[in-house]
mmCIF file of C-alpha atoms in Angstrom:
data_model
loop_
_atom_site.group_PDB
_atom_site.id
_atom_site.type_symbol
_atom_site.label_atom_id
_atom_site.label_comp_id
_atom_site.label_asym_id
_atom_site.label_seq_id
_atom_site.Cartn_x
_atom_site.Cartn_y
_atom_site.Cartn_z
ATOM 1 C CA UNK A 17 -4.081 -5.188 -16.182
ATOM 2 C CA UNK A 18 -4.320 -3.875 -12.636
ATOM 3 C CA UNK A 19 -5.116 -6.598 -10.116
ATOM 4 C CA UNK A 20 -6.717 -4.991 -7.087
ATOM 5 C CA UNK A 21 -6.379 -8.306 -5.207
ATOM 6 C CA UNK A 22 -2.576 -8.171 -5.489
ATOM 7 C CA UNK A 23 -2.475 -4.537 -4.387
ATOM 8 C CA UNK A 24 -4.714 -5.176 -1.388
ATOM 9 C CA UNK A 25 -2.860 -8.332 -0.312
ATOM 10 C CA UNK A 26 0.504 -6.593 -0.474
ATOM 11 C CA UNK A 27 -0.815 -3.552 1.334
ATOM 12 C CA UNK A 28 -2.180 -5.737 4.151
ATOM 13 C CA UNK A 29 1.142 -7.572 4.391
ATOM 14 C CA UNK A 30 3.122 -4.332 4.598
ATOM 15 C CA UNK A 31 0.799 -2.932 7.263
ATOM 16 C CA UNK A 32 1.188 -6.097 9.332
ATOM 17 C CA UNK A 33 4.981 -6.182 8.942
ATOM 18 C CA UNK A 34 5.195 -2.647 10.311
ATOM 19 C CA UNK A 35 2.748 -3.409 13.103
ATOM 20 C CA UNK A 36 0.709 -0.424 11.957
ATOM 21 C CA UNK A 37 -2.968 0.130 12.452
ATOM 22 C CA UNK A 38 -5.229 1.292 9.673
ATOM 23 C CA UNK A 39 -5.677 4.503 11.666
ATOM 24 C CA UNK A 40 -1.915 5.133 11.730
ATOM 25 C CA UNK A 41 -1.608 4.581 7.991
ATOM 26 C CA UNK A 42 -4.667 6.744 7.366
ATOM 27 C CA UNK A 43 -3.034 9.579 9.267
ATOM 28 C CA UNK A 44 0.202 9.200 7.265
ATOM 29 C CA UNK A 45 -1.761 9.281 4.001
ATOM 30 C CA UNK A 46 -4.173 12.033 5.021
ATOM 31 C CA UNK A 47 -7.259 9.881 4.466
ATOM 32 C CA UNK A 48 -9.893 8.235 6.630
ATOM 33 C CA UNK A 49 -9.430 4.878 8.312
ATOM 34 C CA UNK A 50 -12.341 3.619 6.198
ATOM 35 C CA UNK A 51 -10.434 4.503 3.013
ATOM 36 C CA UNK A 52 -7.403 2.517 4.178
ATOM 37 C CA UNK A 53 -9.666 -0.385 5.099
ATOM 38 C CA UNK A 54 -11.281 -0.271 1.651
ATOM 39 C CA UNK A 55 -7.858 -0.354 -0.047
ATOM 40 C CA UNK A 56 -6.633 -3.200 2.153
ATOM 41 C CA UNK A 57 -9.805 -5.206 1.540
ATOM 42 C CA UNK A 58 -9.842 -4.725 -2.231
ATOM 43 C CA UNK A 59 -12.875 -2.459 -2.285
ATOM 44 C CA UNK A 60 -10.966 0.587 -3.559
ATOM 45 C CA UNK A 61 -7.795 1.537 -5.352
ATOM 46 C CA UNK A 62 -5.787 4.656 -4.693
ATOM 47 C CA UNK A 63 -4.633 7.870 -6.318
ATOM 48 C CA UNK A 64 -1.165 8.471 -7.696
ATOM 49 C CA UNK A 65 -0.402 10.776 -4.769
ATOM 50 C CA UNK A 66 -1.392 8.114 -2.240
ATOM 51 C CA UNK A 67 0.519 5.437 -4.148
ATOM 52 C CA UNK A 68 3.606 7.648 -3.860
ATOM 53 C CA UNK A 69 3.024 8.070 -0.119
ATOM 54 C CA UNK A 70 2.535 4.319 0.322
ATOM 55 C CA UNK A 71 5.827 3.630 -1.465
ATOM 56 C CA UNK A 72 7.652 6.136 0.725
ATOM 57 C CA UNK A 73 5.998 4.923 3.936
ATOM 58 C CA UNK A 74 6.771 1.258 3.322
ATOM 59 C CA UNK A 75 10.002 1.775 1.357
ATOM 60 C CA UNK A 76 8.881 -0.348 -1.580
ATOM 61 C CA UNK A 77 8.528 0.286 -5.289
ATOM 62 C CA UNK A 78 5.231 1.102 -6.960
ATOM 63 C CA UNK A 79 5.894 -1.878 -9.238
ATOM 64 C CA UNK A 80 5.762 -4.135 -6.181
ATOM 65 C CA UNK A 81 2.499 -2.693 -4.875
ATOM 66 C CA UNK A 82 0.926 -2.885 -8.318
ATOM 67 C CA UNK A 83 1.961 -6.489 -8.850
ATOM 68 C CA UNK A 84 4.392 -5.809 -11.700
ATOM 69 C CA UNK A 85 7.229 -7.437 -9.768
ATOM 70 C CA UNK A 86 7.527 -9.705 -6.763
ATOM 71 C CA UNK A 87 10.658 -7.911 -5.540
ATOM 72 C CA UNK A 88 9.828 -5.088 -3.107
ATOM 73 C CA UNK A 89 13.161 -3.344 -3.827
ATOM 74 C CA UNK A 90 13.556 -0.749 -1.114
ATOM 75 C CA UNK A 91 13.914 2.792 -2.350
ATOM 76 C CA UNK A 92 17.425 4.162 -2.533
#
């Protein structure tokens, strides 16, 4: 079962590690800053396309963002 709390916590952590702003991530994803804020605060999920972009941006696996593994495993 999808745990939005895990997704949002990991997203916040990745944003902080990169010293990104929500506005910068929003621009990279092609969404509004409010949408990024909603994802980071557990108010919204994301589409498959945005999940792909998040994985590429932060160089982590979708499994990590979705809480299926605790290992971020950078993309090869």
